[in-house]
mmCIF file of C-alpha atoms in Angstrom:
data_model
loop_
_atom_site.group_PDB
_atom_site.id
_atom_site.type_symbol
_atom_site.label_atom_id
_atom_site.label_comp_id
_atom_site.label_asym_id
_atom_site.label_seq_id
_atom_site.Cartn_x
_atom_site.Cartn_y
_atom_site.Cartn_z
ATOM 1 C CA UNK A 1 -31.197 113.689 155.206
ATOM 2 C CA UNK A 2 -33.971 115.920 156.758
ATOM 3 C CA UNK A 3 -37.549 115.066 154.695
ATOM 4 C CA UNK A 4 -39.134 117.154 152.361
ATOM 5 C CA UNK A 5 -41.703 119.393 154.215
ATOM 6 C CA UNK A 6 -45.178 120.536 153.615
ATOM 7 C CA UNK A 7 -45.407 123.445 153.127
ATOM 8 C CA UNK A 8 -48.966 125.482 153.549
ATOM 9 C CA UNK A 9 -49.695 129.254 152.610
ATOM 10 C CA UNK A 10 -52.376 131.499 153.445
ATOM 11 C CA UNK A 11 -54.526 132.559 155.810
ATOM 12 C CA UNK A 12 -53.472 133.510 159.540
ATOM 13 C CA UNK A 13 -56.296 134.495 161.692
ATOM 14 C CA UNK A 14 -56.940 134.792 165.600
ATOM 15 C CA UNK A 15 -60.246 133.255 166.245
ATOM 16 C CA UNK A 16 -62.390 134.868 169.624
ATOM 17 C CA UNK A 17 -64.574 131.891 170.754
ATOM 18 C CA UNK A 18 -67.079 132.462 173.071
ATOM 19 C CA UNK A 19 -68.611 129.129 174.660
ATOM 20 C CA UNK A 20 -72.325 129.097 175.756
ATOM 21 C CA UNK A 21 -74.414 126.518 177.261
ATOM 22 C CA UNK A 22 -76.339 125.759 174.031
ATOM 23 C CA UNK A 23 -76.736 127.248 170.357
ATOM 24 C CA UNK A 24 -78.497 130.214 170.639
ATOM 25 C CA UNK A 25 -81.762 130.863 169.574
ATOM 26 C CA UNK A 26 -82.436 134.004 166.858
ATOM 27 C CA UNK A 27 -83.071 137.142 169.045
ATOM 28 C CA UNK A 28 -82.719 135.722 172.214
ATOM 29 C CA UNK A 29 -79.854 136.511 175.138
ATOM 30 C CA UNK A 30 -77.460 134.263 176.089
ATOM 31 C CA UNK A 31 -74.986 133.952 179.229
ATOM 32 C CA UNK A 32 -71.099 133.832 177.979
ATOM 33 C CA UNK A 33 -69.602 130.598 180.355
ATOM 34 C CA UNK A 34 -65.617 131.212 178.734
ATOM 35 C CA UNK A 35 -64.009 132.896 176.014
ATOM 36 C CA UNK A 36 -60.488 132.142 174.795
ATOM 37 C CA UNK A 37 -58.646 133.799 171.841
ATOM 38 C CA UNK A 38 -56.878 131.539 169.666
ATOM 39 C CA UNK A 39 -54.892 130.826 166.367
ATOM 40 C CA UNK A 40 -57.110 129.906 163.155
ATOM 41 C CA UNK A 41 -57.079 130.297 159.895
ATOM 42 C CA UNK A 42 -57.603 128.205 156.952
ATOM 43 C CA UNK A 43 -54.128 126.963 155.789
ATOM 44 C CA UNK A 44 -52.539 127.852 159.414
ATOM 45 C CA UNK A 45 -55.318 125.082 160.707
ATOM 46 C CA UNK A 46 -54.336 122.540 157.966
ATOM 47 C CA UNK A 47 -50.813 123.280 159.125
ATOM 48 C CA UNK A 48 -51.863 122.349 162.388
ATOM 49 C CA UNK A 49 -53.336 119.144 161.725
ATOM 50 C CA UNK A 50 -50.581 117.984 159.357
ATOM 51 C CA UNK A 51 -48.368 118.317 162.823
ATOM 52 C CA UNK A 52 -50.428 115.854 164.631
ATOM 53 C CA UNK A 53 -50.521 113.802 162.152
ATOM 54 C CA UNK A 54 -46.797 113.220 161.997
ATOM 55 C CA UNK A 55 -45.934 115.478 158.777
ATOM 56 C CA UNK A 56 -42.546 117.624 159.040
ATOM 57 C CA UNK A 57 -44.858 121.075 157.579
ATOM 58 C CA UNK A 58 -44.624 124.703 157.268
ATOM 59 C CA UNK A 59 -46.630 127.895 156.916
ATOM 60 C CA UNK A 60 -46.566 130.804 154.786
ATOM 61 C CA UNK A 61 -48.939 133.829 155.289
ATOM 62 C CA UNK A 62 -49.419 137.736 156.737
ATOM 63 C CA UNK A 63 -48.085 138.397 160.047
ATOM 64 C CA UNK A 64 -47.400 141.636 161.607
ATOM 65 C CA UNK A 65 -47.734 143.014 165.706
ATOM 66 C CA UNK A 66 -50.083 146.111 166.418
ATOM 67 C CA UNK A 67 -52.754 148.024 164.466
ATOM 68 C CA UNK A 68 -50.619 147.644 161.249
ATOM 69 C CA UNK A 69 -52.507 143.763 160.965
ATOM 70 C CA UNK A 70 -55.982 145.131 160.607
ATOM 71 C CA UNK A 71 -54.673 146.459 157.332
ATOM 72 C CA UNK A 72 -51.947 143.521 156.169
ATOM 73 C CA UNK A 73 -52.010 142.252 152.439
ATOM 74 C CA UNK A 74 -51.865 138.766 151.466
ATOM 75 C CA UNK A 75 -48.550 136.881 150.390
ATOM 76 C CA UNK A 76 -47.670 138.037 146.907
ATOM 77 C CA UNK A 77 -45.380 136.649 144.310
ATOM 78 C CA UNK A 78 -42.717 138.611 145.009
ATOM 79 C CA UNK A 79 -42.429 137.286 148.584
ATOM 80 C CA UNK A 80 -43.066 133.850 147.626
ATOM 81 C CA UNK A 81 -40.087 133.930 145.032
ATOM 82 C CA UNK A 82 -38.027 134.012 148.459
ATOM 83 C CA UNK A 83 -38.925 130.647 149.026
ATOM 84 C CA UNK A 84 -36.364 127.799 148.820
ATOM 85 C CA UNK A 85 -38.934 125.169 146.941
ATOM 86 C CA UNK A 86 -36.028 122.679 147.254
ATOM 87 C CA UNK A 87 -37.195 122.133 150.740
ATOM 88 C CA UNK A 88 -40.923 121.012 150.090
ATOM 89 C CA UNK A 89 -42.228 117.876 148.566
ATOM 90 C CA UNK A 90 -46.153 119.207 148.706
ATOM 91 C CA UNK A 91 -47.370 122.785 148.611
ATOM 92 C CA UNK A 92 -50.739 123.735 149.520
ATOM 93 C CA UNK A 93 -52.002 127.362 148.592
ATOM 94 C CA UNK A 94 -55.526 128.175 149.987
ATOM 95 C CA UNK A 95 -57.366 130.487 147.312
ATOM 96 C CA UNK A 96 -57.112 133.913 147.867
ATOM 97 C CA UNK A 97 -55.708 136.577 145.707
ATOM 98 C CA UNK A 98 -55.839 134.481 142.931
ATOM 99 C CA UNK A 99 -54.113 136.503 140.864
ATOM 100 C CA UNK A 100 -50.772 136.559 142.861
ATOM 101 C CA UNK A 101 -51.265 132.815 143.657
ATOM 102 C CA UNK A 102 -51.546 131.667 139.848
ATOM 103 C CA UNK A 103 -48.043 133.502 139.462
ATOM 104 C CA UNK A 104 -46.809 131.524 142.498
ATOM 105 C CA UNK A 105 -48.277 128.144 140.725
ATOM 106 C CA UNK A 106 -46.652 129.028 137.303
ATOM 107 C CA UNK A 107 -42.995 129.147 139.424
ATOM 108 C CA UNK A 108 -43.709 125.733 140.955
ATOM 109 C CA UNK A 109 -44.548 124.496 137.341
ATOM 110 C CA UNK A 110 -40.864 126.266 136.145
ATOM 111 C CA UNK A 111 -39.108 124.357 138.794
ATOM 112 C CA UNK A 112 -41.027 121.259 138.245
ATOM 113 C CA UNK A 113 -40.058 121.226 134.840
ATOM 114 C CA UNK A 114 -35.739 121.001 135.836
ATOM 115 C CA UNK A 115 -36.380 118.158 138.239
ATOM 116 C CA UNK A 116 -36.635 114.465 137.796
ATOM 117 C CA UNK A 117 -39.968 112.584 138.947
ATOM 118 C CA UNK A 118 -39.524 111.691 141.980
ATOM 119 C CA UNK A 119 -38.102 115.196 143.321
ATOM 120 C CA UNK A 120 -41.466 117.278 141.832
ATOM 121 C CA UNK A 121 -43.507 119.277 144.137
ATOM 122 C CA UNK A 122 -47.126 117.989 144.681
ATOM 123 C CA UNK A 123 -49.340 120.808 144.153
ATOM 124 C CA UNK A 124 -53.065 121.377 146.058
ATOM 125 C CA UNK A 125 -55.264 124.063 146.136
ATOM 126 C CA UNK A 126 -58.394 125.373 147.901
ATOM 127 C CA UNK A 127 -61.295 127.126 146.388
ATOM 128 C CA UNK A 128 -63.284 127.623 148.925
ATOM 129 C CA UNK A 129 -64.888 131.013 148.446
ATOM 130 C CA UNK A 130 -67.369 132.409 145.937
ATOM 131 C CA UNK A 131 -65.390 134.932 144.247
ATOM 132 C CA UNK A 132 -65.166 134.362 140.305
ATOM 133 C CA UNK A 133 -61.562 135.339 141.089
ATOM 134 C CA UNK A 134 -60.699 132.101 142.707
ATOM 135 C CA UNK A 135 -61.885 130.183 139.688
ATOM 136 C CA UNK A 136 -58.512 130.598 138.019
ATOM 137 C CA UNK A 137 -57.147 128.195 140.418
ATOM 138 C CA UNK A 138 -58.809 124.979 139.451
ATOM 139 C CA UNK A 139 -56.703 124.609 136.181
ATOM 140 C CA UNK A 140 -52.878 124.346 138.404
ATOM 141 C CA UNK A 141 -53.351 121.868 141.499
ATOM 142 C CA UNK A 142 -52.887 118.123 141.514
ATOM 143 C CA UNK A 143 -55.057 118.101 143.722
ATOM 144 C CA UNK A 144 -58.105 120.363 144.022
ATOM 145 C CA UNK A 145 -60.442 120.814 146.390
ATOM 146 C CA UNK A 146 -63.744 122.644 145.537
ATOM 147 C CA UNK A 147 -66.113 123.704 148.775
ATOM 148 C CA UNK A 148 -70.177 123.182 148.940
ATOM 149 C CA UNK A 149 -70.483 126.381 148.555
ATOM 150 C CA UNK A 150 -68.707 127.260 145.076
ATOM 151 C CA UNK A 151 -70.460 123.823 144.098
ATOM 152 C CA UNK A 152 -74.021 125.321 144.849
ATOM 153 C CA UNK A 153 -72.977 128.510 143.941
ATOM 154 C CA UNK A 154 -72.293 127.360 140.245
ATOM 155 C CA UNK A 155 -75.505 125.551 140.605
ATOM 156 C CA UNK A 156 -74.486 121.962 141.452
ATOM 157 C CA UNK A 157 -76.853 120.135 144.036
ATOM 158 C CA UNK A 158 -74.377 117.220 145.260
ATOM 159 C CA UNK A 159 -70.595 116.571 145.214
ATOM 160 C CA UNK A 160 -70.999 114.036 142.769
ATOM 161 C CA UNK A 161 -73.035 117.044 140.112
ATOM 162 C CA UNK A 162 -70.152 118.775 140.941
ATOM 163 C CA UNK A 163 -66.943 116.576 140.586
ATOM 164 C CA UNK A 164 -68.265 115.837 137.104
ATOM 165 C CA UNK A 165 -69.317 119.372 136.300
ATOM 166 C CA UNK A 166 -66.355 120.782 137.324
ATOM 167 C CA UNK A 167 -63.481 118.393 136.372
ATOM 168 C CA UNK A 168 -63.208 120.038 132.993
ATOM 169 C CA UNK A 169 -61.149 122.852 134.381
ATOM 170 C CA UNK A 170 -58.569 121.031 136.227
ATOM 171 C CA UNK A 171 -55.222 120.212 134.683
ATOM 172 C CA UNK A 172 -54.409 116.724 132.803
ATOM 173 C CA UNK A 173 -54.239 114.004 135.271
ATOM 174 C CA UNK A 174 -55.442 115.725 138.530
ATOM 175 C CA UNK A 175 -57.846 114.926 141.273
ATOM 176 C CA UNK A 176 -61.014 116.859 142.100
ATOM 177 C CA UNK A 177 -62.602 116.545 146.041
ATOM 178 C CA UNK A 178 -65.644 117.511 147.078
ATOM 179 C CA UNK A 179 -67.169 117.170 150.813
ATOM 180 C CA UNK A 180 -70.199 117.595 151.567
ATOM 181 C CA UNK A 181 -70.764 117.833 155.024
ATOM 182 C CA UNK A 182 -73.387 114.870 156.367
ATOM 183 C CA UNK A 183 -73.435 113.672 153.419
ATOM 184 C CA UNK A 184 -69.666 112.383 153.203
ATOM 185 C CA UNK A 185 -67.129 113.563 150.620
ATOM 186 C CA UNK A 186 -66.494 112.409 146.657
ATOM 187 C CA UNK A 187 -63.495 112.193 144.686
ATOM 188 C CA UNK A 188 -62.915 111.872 140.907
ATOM 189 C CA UNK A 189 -59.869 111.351 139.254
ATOM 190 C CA UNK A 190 -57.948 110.750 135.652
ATOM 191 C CA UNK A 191 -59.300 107.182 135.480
ATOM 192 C CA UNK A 192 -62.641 108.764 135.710
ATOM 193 C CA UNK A 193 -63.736 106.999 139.084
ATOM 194 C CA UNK A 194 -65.885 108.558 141.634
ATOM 195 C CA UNK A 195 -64.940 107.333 144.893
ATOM 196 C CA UNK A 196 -67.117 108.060 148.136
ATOM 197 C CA UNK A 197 -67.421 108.021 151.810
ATOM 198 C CA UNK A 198 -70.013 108.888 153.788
ATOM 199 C CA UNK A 199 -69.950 111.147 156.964
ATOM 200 C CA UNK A 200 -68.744 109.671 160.206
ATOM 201 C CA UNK A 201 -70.353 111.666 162.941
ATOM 202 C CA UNK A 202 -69.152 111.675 166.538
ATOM 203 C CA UNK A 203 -71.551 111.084 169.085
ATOM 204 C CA UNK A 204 -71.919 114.358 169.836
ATOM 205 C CA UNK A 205 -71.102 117.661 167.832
ATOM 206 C CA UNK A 206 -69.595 120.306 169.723
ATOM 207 C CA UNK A 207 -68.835 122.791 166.797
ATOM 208 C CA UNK A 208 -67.444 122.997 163.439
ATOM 209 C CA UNK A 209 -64.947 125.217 163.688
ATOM 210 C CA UNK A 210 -61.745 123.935 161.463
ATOM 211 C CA UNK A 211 -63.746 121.296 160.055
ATOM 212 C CA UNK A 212 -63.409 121.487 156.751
ATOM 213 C CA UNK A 213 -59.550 122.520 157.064
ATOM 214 C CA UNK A 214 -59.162 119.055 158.799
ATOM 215 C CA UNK A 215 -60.673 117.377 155.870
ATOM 216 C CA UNK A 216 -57.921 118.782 153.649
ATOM 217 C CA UNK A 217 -54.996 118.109 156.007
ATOM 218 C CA UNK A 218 -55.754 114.787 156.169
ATOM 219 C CA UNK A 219 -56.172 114.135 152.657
ATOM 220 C CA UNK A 220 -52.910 115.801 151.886
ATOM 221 C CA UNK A 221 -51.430 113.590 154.509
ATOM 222 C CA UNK A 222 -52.368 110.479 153.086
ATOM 223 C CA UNK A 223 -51.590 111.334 149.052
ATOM 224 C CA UNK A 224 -47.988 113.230 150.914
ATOM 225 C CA UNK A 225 -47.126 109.148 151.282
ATOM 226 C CA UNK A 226 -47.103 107.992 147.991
ATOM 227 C CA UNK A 227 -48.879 106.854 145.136
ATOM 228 C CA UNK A 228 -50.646 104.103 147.045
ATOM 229 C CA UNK A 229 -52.503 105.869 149.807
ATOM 230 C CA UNK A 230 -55.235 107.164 147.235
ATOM 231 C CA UNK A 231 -57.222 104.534 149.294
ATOM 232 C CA UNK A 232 -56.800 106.440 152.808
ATOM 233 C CA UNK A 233 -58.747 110.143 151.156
ATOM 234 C CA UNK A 234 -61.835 108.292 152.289
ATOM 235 C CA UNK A 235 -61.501 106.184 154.554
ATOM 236 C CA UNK A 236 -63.310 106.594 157.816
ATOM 237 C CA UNK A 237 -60.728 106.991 160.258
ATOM 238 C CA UNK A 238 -59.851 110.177 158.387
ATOM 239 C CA UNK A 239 -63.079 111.177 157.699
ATOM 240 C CA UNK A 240 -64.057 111.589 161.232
ATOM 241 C CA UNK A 241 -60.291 113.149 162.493
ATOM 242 C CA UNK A 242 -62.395 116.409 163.111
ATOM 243 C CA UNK A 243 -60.675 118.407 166.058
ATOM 244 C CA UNK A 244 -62.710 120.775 168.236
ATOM 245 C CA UNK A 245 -61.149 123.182 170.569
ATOM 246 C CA UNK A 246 -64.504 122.609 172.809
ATOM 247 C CA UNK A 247 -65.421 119.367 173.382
ATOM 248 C CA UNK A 248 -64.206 117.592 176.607
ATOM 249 C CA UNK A 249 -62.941 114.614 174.699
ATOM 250 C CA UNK A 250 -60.430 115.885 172.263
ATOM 251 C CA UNK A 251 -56.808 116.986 173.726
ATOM 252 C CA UNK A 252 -56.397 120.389 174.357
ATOM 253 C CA UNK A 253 -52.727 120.549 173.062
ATOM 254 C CA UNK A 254 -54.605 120.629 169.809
ATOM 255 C CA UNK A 255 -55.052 124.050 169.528
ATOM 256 C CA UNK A 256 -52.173 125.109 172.118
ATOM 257 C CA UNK A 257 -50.265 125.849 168.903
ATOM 258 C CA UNK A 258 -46.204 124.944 169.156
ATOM 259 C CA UNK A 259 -45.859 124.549 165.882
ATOM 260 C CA UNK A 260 -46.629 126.286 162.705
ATOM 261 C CA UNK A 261 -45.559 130.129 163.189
ATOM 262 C CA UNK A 262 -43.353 131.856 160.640
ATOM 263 C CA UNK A 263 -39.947 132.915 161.885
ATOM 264 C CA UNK A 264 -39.587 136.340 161.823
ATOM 265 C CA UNK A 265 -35.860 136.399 160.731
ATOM 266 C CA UNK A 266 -37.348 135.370 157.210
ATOM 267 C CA UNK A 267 -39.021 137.890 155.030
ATOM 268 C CA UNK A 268 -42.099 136.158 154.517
ATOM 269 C CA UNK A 269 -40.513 133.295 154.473
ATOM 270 C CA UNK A 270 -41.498 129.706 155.643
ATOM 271 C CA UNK A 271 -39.872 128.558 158.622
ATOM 272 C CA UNK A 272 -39.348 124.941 160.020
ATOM 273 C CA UNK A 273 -42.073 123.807 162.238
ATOM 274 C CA UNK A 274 -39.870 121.935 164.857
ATOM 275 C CA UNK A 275 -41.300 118.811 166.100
ATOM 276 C CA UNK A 276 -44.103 118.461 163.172
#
């Protein structure tokens, strides 16, 4: 039987990177050396790296041809009810029109509910932005991650302020991450542990671009295997599995993108990635 797939919804972007000999300095010139247009996005990155890392995974989001995608809403409920949840064993739903995504949630809870334990769907979501909207979402995910800046924004000066600030709005028996750029990335969850790692750094940093969405795909890889890979969330080698579509030393199939793109036959719906 074909495994359960991963399935991620929300954001589709196309990213226009321009690539200069150094960071450039406020109000200063600087020569373009290449520019290449490519796929990005939030939960189409995590999508992405869930492929390399060996996941079967799918993507949900917005996708139209022509001047009709400068004005494109979001997934809604409606379209997500056309979704076959039979076929996932982890959904991840980056925060965005919270409003549509809670009713999404509250269907994943509904089918939950008919199935045994071992067929549930594993729920994550992202708050990532500022917007008070978002805050809905901490109280549905198993697991949760919370961004630096909603942390700081709500007045927390570390992960670890945060993780225990925040934990009272997530559900019974979830898990709340935190990263915090250079300094690492916390966890805390039902047993009331923190658990840390700090930053791994390459040798050199080429850009950040997809950084954080890296982070997440690799923690939802390792918690996708089972109960026993809580251990993996932090451990180095994940930690530092930051791609960049710049540097000389990481592939460049990376972000040549033959995986991950909704098939158009399906009214918003998710389509196999084949070969993820």
């Amino acid at each position: 039987m074909e495994d359960k797939q991963i399935l991620c919804v929300g954001l589709v972007v196309l990213d226009i990177i321009s690539v200069v000999d150094k960071y450039p300095e406020e109000d200063t010139d600087s020569r373009c050396l290449s520019q290449r247009w490519q796929r990005g996005g939030n939960a189409s990155n995590s999508c992405t790296v869930l492929s390399l890392l060996g996941a079967p995974c799918a993507f949900m989001g917005s996708m139209a041809p022509g001047h009709v995608a400068e004005n494109l809403p979001d997934v809604s409920a409606t379209d997500f009810d056309k979704v076959d949840l039979t076929r996932f064993k982890w959904i991840h739903i980056e925060g965005r029109n919270a409003s549509e995504q809670v009713k999404m949630l509250q269907r994943i809870e509904r089918h939950n509910a008919t199935q045994p334990p071992g067929q549930k769907i594993q729920v994550s979501v992202e708050v990532e932005k500022t917007r008070e909207e978002l805050f809905q979402l901490f109280g549905y995910g198993d697991v949760v991650f919370v961004s630096k800046d909603v942390a700081r924004h709500l007045g927390y000066r570390s992960a670890v302020e945060a993780l225990r600030g925040l934990y009272g709005r997530v559900r019974k028996g979830a898990t709340l991450i935190c990263a915090w750029a250079e300094e690492g990335a916390d966890a805390l969850g039902p047993d009331g542990r923190l658990l840390h790692s700090d930053a791994f750094p390459p040798p050199r940093v080429v850009d950040t671009l997809g950084a954080g969405d890296t982070f997440n795909a690799s923690v939802i890889f390792s918690l996708s295997q089972g109960p026993e890979s809580m251990y993996l969330i932090l451990n180095p080698a994940y930690m530092n599995y930051h791609y960049s579509p710049l540097g000389p030393t990481h592939p460049s199939h990376v972000y040549n993108y033959k995986v991950c793109m909704v098939d158009r036959e399906q009214s918003f719906g998710t389509s196999p990635t084949t070969g993820c």
